[in-house]
PDB file of N, CA, C and O in Angstrom:
ATOM      1  N   MET A  30     -10.020  30.743 -23.424  1.00 50.00           N
ATOM      2  CA  MET A  30      -9.217  29.537 -23.551  1.00 50.00           C
ATOM      3  C   MET A  30      -9.410  28.961 -24.949  1.00 50.00           C
ATOM      4  O   MET A  30     -10.521  28.890 -25.452  1.00 50.00           O
ATOM      5  N   LYS A  31      -8.326  28.534 -25.549  1.00 57.00           N
ATOM      6  CA  LYS A  31      -8.383  27.991 -26.903  1.00 57.00           C
ATOM      7  C   LYS A  31      -8.896  26.561 -26.877  1.00 57.00           C
ATOM      8  O   LYS A  31      -8.723  25.834 -25.911  1.00 57.00           O
ATOM      9  N   GLY A  32      -9.463  26.145 -27.996  1.00 56.00           N
ATOM     10  CA  GLY A  32      -9.944  24.778 -28.148  1.00 56.00           C
ATOM     11  C   GLY A  32      -8.806  23.842 -28.499  1.00 56.00           C
ATOM     12  O   GLY A  32      -7.640  24.235 -28.538  1.00 56.00           O
ATOM     13  N   PRO A  33      -9.120  22.579 -28.787  1.00 59.00           N
ATOM     14  CA  PRO A  33      -8.070  21.616 -29.132  1.00 59.00           C
ATOM     15  C   PRO A  33      -7.389  21.988 -30.439  1.00 59.00           C
ATOM     16  O   PRO A  33      -7.985  22.562 -31.342  1.00 59.00           O
ATOM     17  N   VAL A  34      -6.123  21.652 -30.515  1.00 58.00           N
ATOM     18  CA  VAL A  34      -5.321  21.962 -31.692  1.00 58.00           C
ATOM     19  C   VAL A  34      -5.539  20.869 -32.732  1.00 58.00           C
ATOM     20  O   VAL A  34      -5.507  19.683 -32.428  1.00 58.00           O
ATOM     21  N   ASP A  35      -5.766  21.279 -33.975  1.00 59.00           N
ATOM     22  CA  ASP A  35      -5.941  20.320 -35.064  1.00 59.00           C
ATOM     23  C   ASP A  35      -4.572  19.832 -35.516  1.00 59.00           C
ATOM     24  O   ASP A  35      -3.764  20.598 -36.016  1.00 59.00           O
ATOM     25  N   MET A  36      -4.289  18.547 -35.324  1.00 60.00           N
ATOM     26  CA  MET A  36      -2.995  17.977 -35.673  1.00 60.00           C
ATOM     27  C   MET A  36      -2.999  17.350 -37.068  1.00 60.00           C
ATOM     28  O   MET A  36      -2.125  16.599 -37.423  1.00 60.00           O
ATOM     29  N   THR A  37      -4.022  17.656 -37.878  1.00 59.00           N
ATOM     30  CA  THR A  37      -4.092  17.118 -39.224  1.00 59.00           C
ATOM     31  C   THR A  37      -3.149  17.889 -40.136  1.00 59.00           C
ATOM     32  O   THR A  37      -3.139  19.105 -40.141  1.00 59.00           O
ATOM     33  N   ILE A  38      -2.369  17.162 -40.901  1.00 59.00           N
ATOM     34  CA  ILE A  38      -1.440  17.769 -41.846  1.00 59.00           C
ATOM     35  C   ILE A  38      -2.017  17.569 -43.240  1.00 59.00           C
ATOM     36  O   ILE A  38      -2.391  16.462 -43.624  1.00 59.00           O
ATOM     37  N   LYS A  39      -2.096  18.641 -44.008  1.00 57.00           N
ATOM     38  CA  LYS A  39      -2.683  18.581 -45.340  1.00 57.00           C
ATOM     39  C   LYS A  39      -1.569  18.624 -46.371  1.00 57.00           C
ATOM     40  O   LYS A  39      -0.736  19.515 -46.371  1.00 57.00           O
ATOM     41  N   THR A  40      -1.553  17.620 -47.226  1.00 60.00           N
ATOM     42  CA  THR A  40      -0.578  17.588 -48.314  1.00 60.00           C
ATOM     43  C   THR A  40      -1.325  17.442 -49.626  1.00 60.00           C
ATOM     44  O   THR A  40      -2.518  17.160 -49.660  1.00 60.00           O
ATOM     45  N   HIS A  41      -0.622  17.604 -50.715  1.00 57.00           N
ATOM     46  CA  HIS A  41      -1.243  17.512 -52.031  1.00 57.00           C
ATOM     47  C   HIS A  41      -0.802  16.218 -52.688  1.00 57.00           C
ATOM     48  O   HIS A  41       0.386  15.910 -52.766  1.00 57.00           O
ATOM     49  N   ASP A  42      -1.767  15.454 -53.171  1.00 55.00           N
ATOM     50  CA  ASP A  42      -1.486  14.217 -53.887  1.00 55.00           C
ATOM     51  C   ASP A  42      -1.510  14.523 -55.386  1.00 55.00           C
ATOM     52  O   ASP A  42      -2.575  14.760 -55.954  1.00 55.00           O
ATOM     53  N   PRO A  43      -0.332  14.550 -56.051  1.00 61.00           N
ATOM     54  CA  PRO A  43      -0.312  14.938 -57.467  1.00 61.00           C
ATOM     55  C   PRO A  43      -1.038  13.950 -58.374  1.00 61.00           C
ATOM     56  O   PRO A  43      -1.474  14.316 -59.451  1.00 61.00           O
ATOM     57  N   ASP A  44      -1.195  12.686 -57.955  1.00 63.00           N
ATOM     58  CA  ASP A  44      -1.849  11.696 -58.809  1.00 63.00           C
ATOM     59  C   ASP A  44      -3.348  11.941 -58.916  1.00 63.00           C
ATOM     60  O   ASP A  44      -3.931  11.831 -59.984  1.00 63.00           O
ATOM     61  N   SER A  45      -3.980  12.246 -57.807  1.00 62.00           N
ATOM     62  CA  SER A  45      -5.430  12.407 -57.824  1.00 62.00           C
ATOM     63  C   SER A  45      -5.854  13.867 -57.844  1.00 62.00           C
ATOM     64  O   SER A  45      -7.013  14.168 -58.122  1.00 62.00           O
ATOM     65  N   GLY A  46      -4.947  14.781 -57.515  1.00 62.00           N
ATOM     66  CA  GLY A  46      -5.299  16.184 -57.478  1.00 62.00           C
ATOM     67  C   GLY A  46      -6.059  16.585 -56.230  1.00 62.00           C
ATOM     68  O   GLY A  46      -6.516  17.708 -56.113  1.00 62.00           O
ATOM     69  N   ASN A  47      -6.219  15.659 -55.308  1.00 67.00           N
ATOM     70  CA  ASN A  47      -6.940  15.928 -54.069  1.00 67.00           C
ATOM     71  C   ASN A  47      -5.973  16.086 -52.910  1.00 67.00           C
ATOM     72  O   ASN A  47      -4.868  15.556 -52.934  1.00 67.00           O
ATOM     73  N   ALA A  48      -6.421  16.774 -51.898  1.00 69.00           N
ATOM     74  CA  ALA A  48      -5.605  16.921 -50.698  1.00 69.00           C
ATOM     75  C   ALA A  48      -5.672  15.638 -49.877  1.00 69.00           C
ATOM     76  O   ALA A  48      -6.705  14.968 -49.825  1.00 69.00           O
ATOM     77  N   VAL A  49      -4.558  15.292 -49.267  1.00 68.00           N
ATOM     78  CA  VAL A  49      -4.487  14.124 -48.403  1.00 68.00           C
ATOM     79  C   VAL A  49      -4.388  14.631 -46.975  1.00 68.00           C
ATOM     80  O   VAL A  49      -3.529  15.455 -46.672  1.00 68.00           O
ATOM     81  N   HIS A  50      -5.232  14.161 -46.098  1.00 72.00           N
ATOM     82  CA  HIS A  50      -5.241  14.597 -44.703  1.00 72.00           C
ATOM     83  C   HIS A  50      -4.637  13.496 -43.840  1.00 72.00           C
ATOM     84  O   HIS A  50      -5.124  12.372 -43.815  1.00 72.00           O
ATOM     85  N   LEU A  51      -3.543  13.821 -43.165  1.00 72.00           N
ATOM     86  CA  LEU A  51      -2.848  12.870 -42.313  1.00 72.00           C
ATOM     87  C   LEU A  51      -2.818  13.391 -40.888  1.00 72.00           C
ATOM     88  O   LEU A  51      -2.682  14.593 -40.671  1.00 72.00           O
ATOM     89  N   THR A  52      -2.890  12.482 -39.932  1.00 75.00           N
ATOM     90  CA  THR A  52      -2.704  12.878 -38.541  1.00 75.00           C
ATOM     91  C   THR A  52      -1.213  13.068 -38.302  1.00 75.00           C
ATOM     92  O   THR A  52      -0.376  12.718 -39.135  1.00 75.00           O
ATOM     93  N   GLY A  53      -0.854  13.610 -37.135  1.00 73.00           N
ATOM     94  CA  GLY A  53       0.550  13.821 -36.815  1.00 73.00           C
ATOM     95  C   GLY A  53       1.342  12.530 -36.827  1.00 73.00           C
ATOM     96  O   GLY A  53       2.467  12.474 -37.317  1.00 73.00           O
ATOM     97  N   ASP A  54       0.768  11.441 -36.284  1.00 71.00           N
ATOM     98  CA  ASP A  54       1.469  10.154 -36.258  1.00 71.00           C
ATOM     99  C   ASP A  54       1.628   9.581 -37.663  1.00 71.00           C
ATOM    100  O   ASP A  54       2.660   9.005 -37.992  1.00 71.00           O
ATOM    101  N   GLU A  55       0.614   9.728 -38.493  1.00 73.00           N
ATOM    102  CA  GLU A  55       0.708   9.216 -39.856  1.00 73.00           C
ATOM    103  C   GLU A  55       1.733  10.002 -40.672  1.00 73.00           C
ATOM    104  O   GLU A  55       2.465   9.426 -41.468  1.00 73.00           O
ATOM    105  N   ALA A  56       1.789  11.294 -40.474  1.00 70.00           N
ATOM    106  CA  ALA A  56       2.729  12.114 -41.227  1.00 70.00           C
ATOM    107  C   ALA A  56       4.165  11.819 -40.828  1.00 70.00           C
ATOM    108  O   ALA A  56       5.066  11.820 -41.652  1.00 70.00           O
ATOM    109  N   ARG A  57       4.383  11.566 -39.543  1.00 70.00           N
ATOM    110  CA  ARG A  57       5.739  11.265 -39.076  1.00 70.00           C
ATOM    111  C   ARG A  57       6.168   9.912 -39.589  1.00 70.00           C
ATOM    112  O   ARG A  57       7.298   9.726 -40.018  1.00 70.00           O
ATOM    113  N   SER A  58       5.305   8.935 -39.522  1.00 68.00           N
ATOM    114  CA  SER A  58       5.468   7.559 -40.005  1.00 68.00           C
ATOM    115  C   SER A  58       6.850   6.985 -39.737  1.00 68.00           C
ATOM    116  O   SER A  58       7.446   6.318 -40.561  1.00 68.00           O
ATOM    117  N   GLY A  59       7.370   7.253 -38.581  1.00 68.00           N
ATOM    118  CA  GLY A  59       8.662   6.704 -38.203  1.00 68.00           C
ATOM    119  C   GLY A  59       8.631   6.228 -36.772  1.00 68.00           C
ATOM    120  O   GLY A  59       7.808   6.648 -35.974  1.00 68.00           O
ATOM    121  N   ALA A  60       9.518   5.353 -36.448  1.00 69.00           N
ATOM    122  CA  ALA A  60       9.611   4.848 -35.084  1.00 69.00           C
ATOM    123  C   ALA A  60      10.486   5.782 -34.255  1.00 69.00           C
ATOM    124  O   ALA A  60      11.447   6.360 -34.752  1.00 69.00           O
ATOM    125  N   THR A  61      10.142   5.924 -33.008  1.00 70.00           N
ATOM    126  CA  THR A  61      10.966   6.701 -32.079  1.00 70.00           C
ATOM    127  C   THR A  61      11.448   5.754 -30.990  1.00 70.00           C
ATOM    128  O   THR A  61      10.760   5.505 -30.010  1.00 70.00           O
ATOM    129  N   PRO A  62      12.651   5.180 -31.156  1.00 76.00           N
ATOM    130  CA  PRO A  62      13.115   4.135 -30.248  1.00 76.00           C
ATOM    131  C   PRO A  62      13.675   4.641 -28.919  1.00 76.00           C
ATOM    132  O   PRO A  62      14.167   3.871 -28.130  1.00 76.00           O
ATOM    133  N   HIS A  63      13.615   5.938 -28.664  1.00 78.00           N
ATOM    134  CA  HIS A  63      14.085   6.525 -27.405  1.00 78.00           C
ATOM    135  C   HIS A  63      15.570   6.269 -27.166  1.00 78.00           C
ATOM    136  O   HIS A  63      15.999   6.042 -26.048  1.00 78.00           O
ATOM    137  N   MET A  64      16.358   6.277 -28.240  1.00 80.00           N
ATOM    138  CA  MET A  64      17.800   6.067 -28.105  1.00 80.00           C
ATOM    139  C   MET A  64      18.487   7.259 -27.456  1.00 80.00           C
ATOM    140  O   MET A  64      19.598   7.139 -26.969  1.00 80.00           O
ATOM    141  N   THR A  65      17.840   8.423 -27.442  1.00 78.00           N
ATOM    142  CA  THR A  65      18.443   9.600 -26.832  1.00 78.00           C
ATOM    143  C   THR A  65      18.699   9.370 -25.357  1.00 78.00           C
ATOM    144  O   THR A  65      19.672   9.879 -24.807  1.00 78.00           O
ATOM    145  N   ARG A  66      17.858   8.595 -24.726  1.00 84.00           N
ATOM    146  CA  ARG A  66      18.037   8.297 -23.301  1.00 84.00           C
ATOM    147  C   ARG A  66      19.352   7.580 -23.041  1.00 84.00           C
ATOM    148  O   ARG A  66      19.921   7.689 -21.967  1.00 84.00           O
ATOM    149  N   VAL A  67      19.842   6.845 -24.016  1.00 89.00           N
ATOM    150  CA  VAL A  67      21.094   6.099 -23.859  1.00 89.00           C
ATOM    151  C   VAL A  67      22.266   6.891 -24.427  1.00 89.00           C
ATOM    152  O   VAL A  67      23.311   7.006 -23.791  1.00 89.00           O
ATOM    153  N   ILE A  68      22.099   7.440 -25.613  1.00 91.00           N
ATOM    154  CA  ILE A  68      23.204   8.089 -26.316  1.00 91.00           C
ATOM    155  C   ILE A  68      23.638   9.378 -25.633  1.00 91.00           C
ATOM    156  O   ILE A  68      24.835   9.646 -25.491  1.00 91.00           O
ATOM    157  N   LEU A  69      22.696  10.200 -25.215  1.00 91.00           N
ATOM    158  CA  LEU A  69      23.036  11.491 -24.624  1.00 91.00           C
ATOM    159  C   LEU A  69      23.872  11.355 -23.350  1.00 91.00           C
ATOM    160  O   LEU A  69      24.922  11.996 -23.240  1.00 91.00           O
ATOM    161  N   PRO A  70      23.493  10.543 -22.371  1.00 93.00           N
ATOM    162  CA  PRO A  70      24.344  10.433 -21.169  1.00 93.00           C
ATOM    163  C   PRO A  70      25.724   9.851 -21.466  1.00 93.00           C
ATOM    164  O   PRO A  70      26.721  10.301 -20.901  1.00 93.00           O
ATOM    165  N   TRP A  71      25.785   8.851 -22.348  1.00 94.00           N
ATOM    166  CA  TRP A  71      27.082   8.259 -22.672  1.00 94.00           C
ATOM    167  C   TRP A  71      27.989   9.251 -23.384  1.00 94.00           C
ATOM    168  O   TRP A  71      29.177   9.357 -23.060  1.00 94.00           O
ATOM    169  N   SER A  72      27.457   9.977 -24.348  1.00 96.00           N
ATOM    170  CA  SER A  72      28.302  10.929 -25.065  1.00 96.00           C
ATOM    171  C   SER A  72      28.724  12.082 -24.158  1.00 96.00           C
ATOM    172  O   SER A  72      29.862  12.547 -24.229  1.00 96.00           O
ATOM    173  N   LEU A  73      27.829  12.534 -23.292  1.00 96.00           N
ATOM    174  CA  LEU A  73      28.187  13.588 -22.345  1.00 96.00           C
ATOM    175  C   LEU A  73      29.288  13.100 -21.396  1.00 96.00           C
ATOM    176  O   LEU A  73      30.252  13.815 -21.123  1.00 96.00           O
ATOM    177  N   GLY A  74      29.160  11.874 -20.915  1.00 97.00           N
ATOM    178  CA  GLY A  74      30.190  11.301 -20.047  1.00 97.00           C
ATOM    179  C   GLY A  74      31.530  11.181 -20.743  1.00 97.00           C
ATOM    180  O   GLY A  74      32.577  11.483 -20.161  1.00 97.00           O
ATOM    181  N   LEU A  75      31.520  10.768 -22.009  1.00 98.00           N
ATOM    182  CA  LEU A  75      32.771  10.645 -22.757  1.00 98.00           C
ATOM    183  C   LEU A  75      33.429  12.004 -22.993  1.00 98.00           C
ATOM    184  O   LEU A  75      34.655  12.118 -22.933  1.00 98.00           O
ATOM    185  N   VAL A  76      32.629  13.028 -23.234  1.00 98.00           N
ATOM    186  CA  VAL A  76      33.189  14.374 -23.411  1.00 98.00           C
ATOM    187  C   VAL A  76      33.823  14.855 -22.112  1.00 98.00           C
ATOM    188  O   VAL A  76      34.914  15.435 -22.110  1.00 98.00           O
ATOM    189  N   ILE A  77      33.171  14.605 -20.993  1.00 98.00           N
ATOM    190  CA  ILE A  77      33.722  15.006 -19.692  1.00 98.00           C
ATOM    191  C   ILE A  77      35.036  14.276 -19.424  1.00 98.00           C
ATOM    192  O   ILE A  77      36.019  14.890 -18.989  1.00 98.00           O
ATOM    193  N   VAL A  78      35.083  12.983 -19.693  1.00 98.00           N
ATOM    194  CA  VAL A  78      36.313  12.210 -19.505  1.00 98.00           C
ATOM    195  C   VAL A  78      37.416  12.738 -20.421  1.00 98.00           C
ATOM    196  O   VAL A  78      38.578  12.860 -20.007  1.00 98.00           O
ATOM    197  N   ALA A  79      37.074  13.085 -21.664  1.00 98.00           N
ATOM    198  CA  ALA A  79      38.078  13.613 -22.594  1.00 98.00           C
ATOM    199  C   ALA A  79      38.640  14.937 -22.089  1.00 98.00           C
ATOM    200  O   ALA A  79      39.858  15.153 -22.127  1.00 98.00           O
ATOM    201  N   PHE A  80      37.786  15.817 -21.590  1.00 98.00           N
ATOM    202  CA  PHE A  80      38.282  17.095 -21.065  1.00 98.00           C
ATOM    203  C   PHE A  80      39.137  16.899 -19.818  1.00 98.00           C
ATOM    204  O   PHE A  80      40.142  17.584 -19.641  1.00 98.00           O
ATOM    205  N   ILE A  81      38.768  15.956 -18.966  1.00 98.00           N
ATOM    206  CA  ILE A  81      39.587  15.670 -17.787  1.00 98.00           C
ATOM    207  C   ILE A  81      40.960  15.152 -18.220  1.00 98.00           C
ATOM    208  O   ILE A  81      41.988  15.544 -17.658  1.00 98.00           O
ATOM    209  N   ALA A  82      40.986  14.288 -19.236  1.00 98.00           N
ATOM    210  CA  ALA A  82      42.259  13.756 -19.731  1.00 98.00           C
ATOM    211  C   ALA A  82      43.115  14.868 -20.331  1.00 98.00           C
ATOM    212  O   ALA A  82      44.338  14.909 -20.105  1.00 98.00           O
ATOM    213  N   ILE A  83      42.508  15.789 -21.065  1.00 97.00           N
ATOM    214  CA  ILE A  83      43.268  16.892 -21.657  1.00 97.00           C
ATOM    215  C   ILE A  83      43.836  17.798 -20.574  1.00 97.00           C
ATOM    216  O   ILE A  83      45.015  18.177 -20.607  1.00 97.00           O
ATOM    217  N   VAL A  84      43.033  18.138 -19.577  1.00 97.00           N
ATOM    218  CA  VAL A  84      43.502  18.995 -18.485  1.00 97.00           C
ATOM    219  C   VAL A  84      44.595  18.296 -17.690  1.00 97.00           C
ATOM    220  O   VAL A  84      45.618  18.907 -17.350  1.00 97.00           O
ATOM    221  N   ALA A  85      44.436  17.010 -17.419  1.00 97.00           N
ATOM    222  CA  ALA A  85      45.446  16.262 -16.678  1.00 97.00           C
ATOM    223  C   ALA A  85      46.763  16.211 -17.463  1.00 97.00           C
ATOM    224  O   ALA A  85      47.842  16.338 -16.876  1.00 97.00           O
ATOM    225  N   TYR A  86      46.681  16.023 -18.764  1.00 96.00           N
ATOM    226  CA  TYR A  86      47.885  15.983 -19.587  1.00 96.00           C
ATOM    227  C   TYR A  86      48.644  17.304 -19.504  1.00 96.00           C
ATOM    228  O   TYR A  86      49.856  17.333 -19.323  1.00 96.00           O
ATOM    229  N   TYR A  87      47.936  18.422 -19.637  1.00 96.00           N
ATOM    230  CA  TYR A  87      48.603  19.728 -19.600  1.00 96.00           C
ATOM    231  C   TYR A  87      49.097  20.083 -18.213  1.00 96.00           C
ATOM    232  O   TYR A  87      50.093  20.784 -18.072  1.00 96.00           O
ATOM    233  N   LEU A  88      48.434  19.606 -17.177  1.00 96.00           N
ATOM    234  CA  LEU A  88      48.919  19.865 -15.815  1.00 96.00           C
ATOM    235  C   LEU A  88      50.186  19.068 -15.512  1.00 96.00           C
ATOM    236  O   LEU A  88      51.072  19.525 -14.805  1.00 96.00           O
ATOM    237  N   LEU A  89      50.256  17.854 -16.043  1.00 96.00           N
ATOM    238  CA  LEU A  89      51.420  16.993 -15.778  1.00 96.00           C
ATOM    239  C   LEU A  89      52.600  17.298 -16.710  1.00 96.00           C
ATOM    240  O   LEU A  89      53.743  17.108 -16.330  1.00 96.00           O
ATOM    241  N   HIS A  90      52.332  17.761 -17.918  1.00 93.00           N
ATOM    242  CA  HIS A  90      53.388  17.995 -18.901  1.00 93.00           C
ATOM    243  C   HIS A  90      53.556  19.479 -19.249  1.00 93.00           C
ATOM    244  O   HIS A  90      54.295  19.807 -20.166  1.00 93.00           O
ATOM    245  N   GLY A  91      52.877  20.334 -18.555  1.00 77.00           N
ATOM    246  CA  GLY A  91      52.890  21.748 -18.910  1.00 77.00           C
ATOM    247  C   GLY A  91      53.953  22.491 -18.250  1.00 77.00           C
ATOM    248  O   GLY A  91      54.640  23.361 -18.487  1.00 77.00           O
TER     249      GLY A  91
END
């Protein structure tokens, strides 16, 4: 069994010439607002409605 994974990211700091060690959270340094939970279902629903409208149009006018 493998041990814990090292999540430290090593980058080079050109000013000091030394390596900078960052954790995964520090390297990402961005917020994750979980908007996918809202955007994905809404966009999927809109695509389904659009396809239903296209099929209905061709069935009625085809």
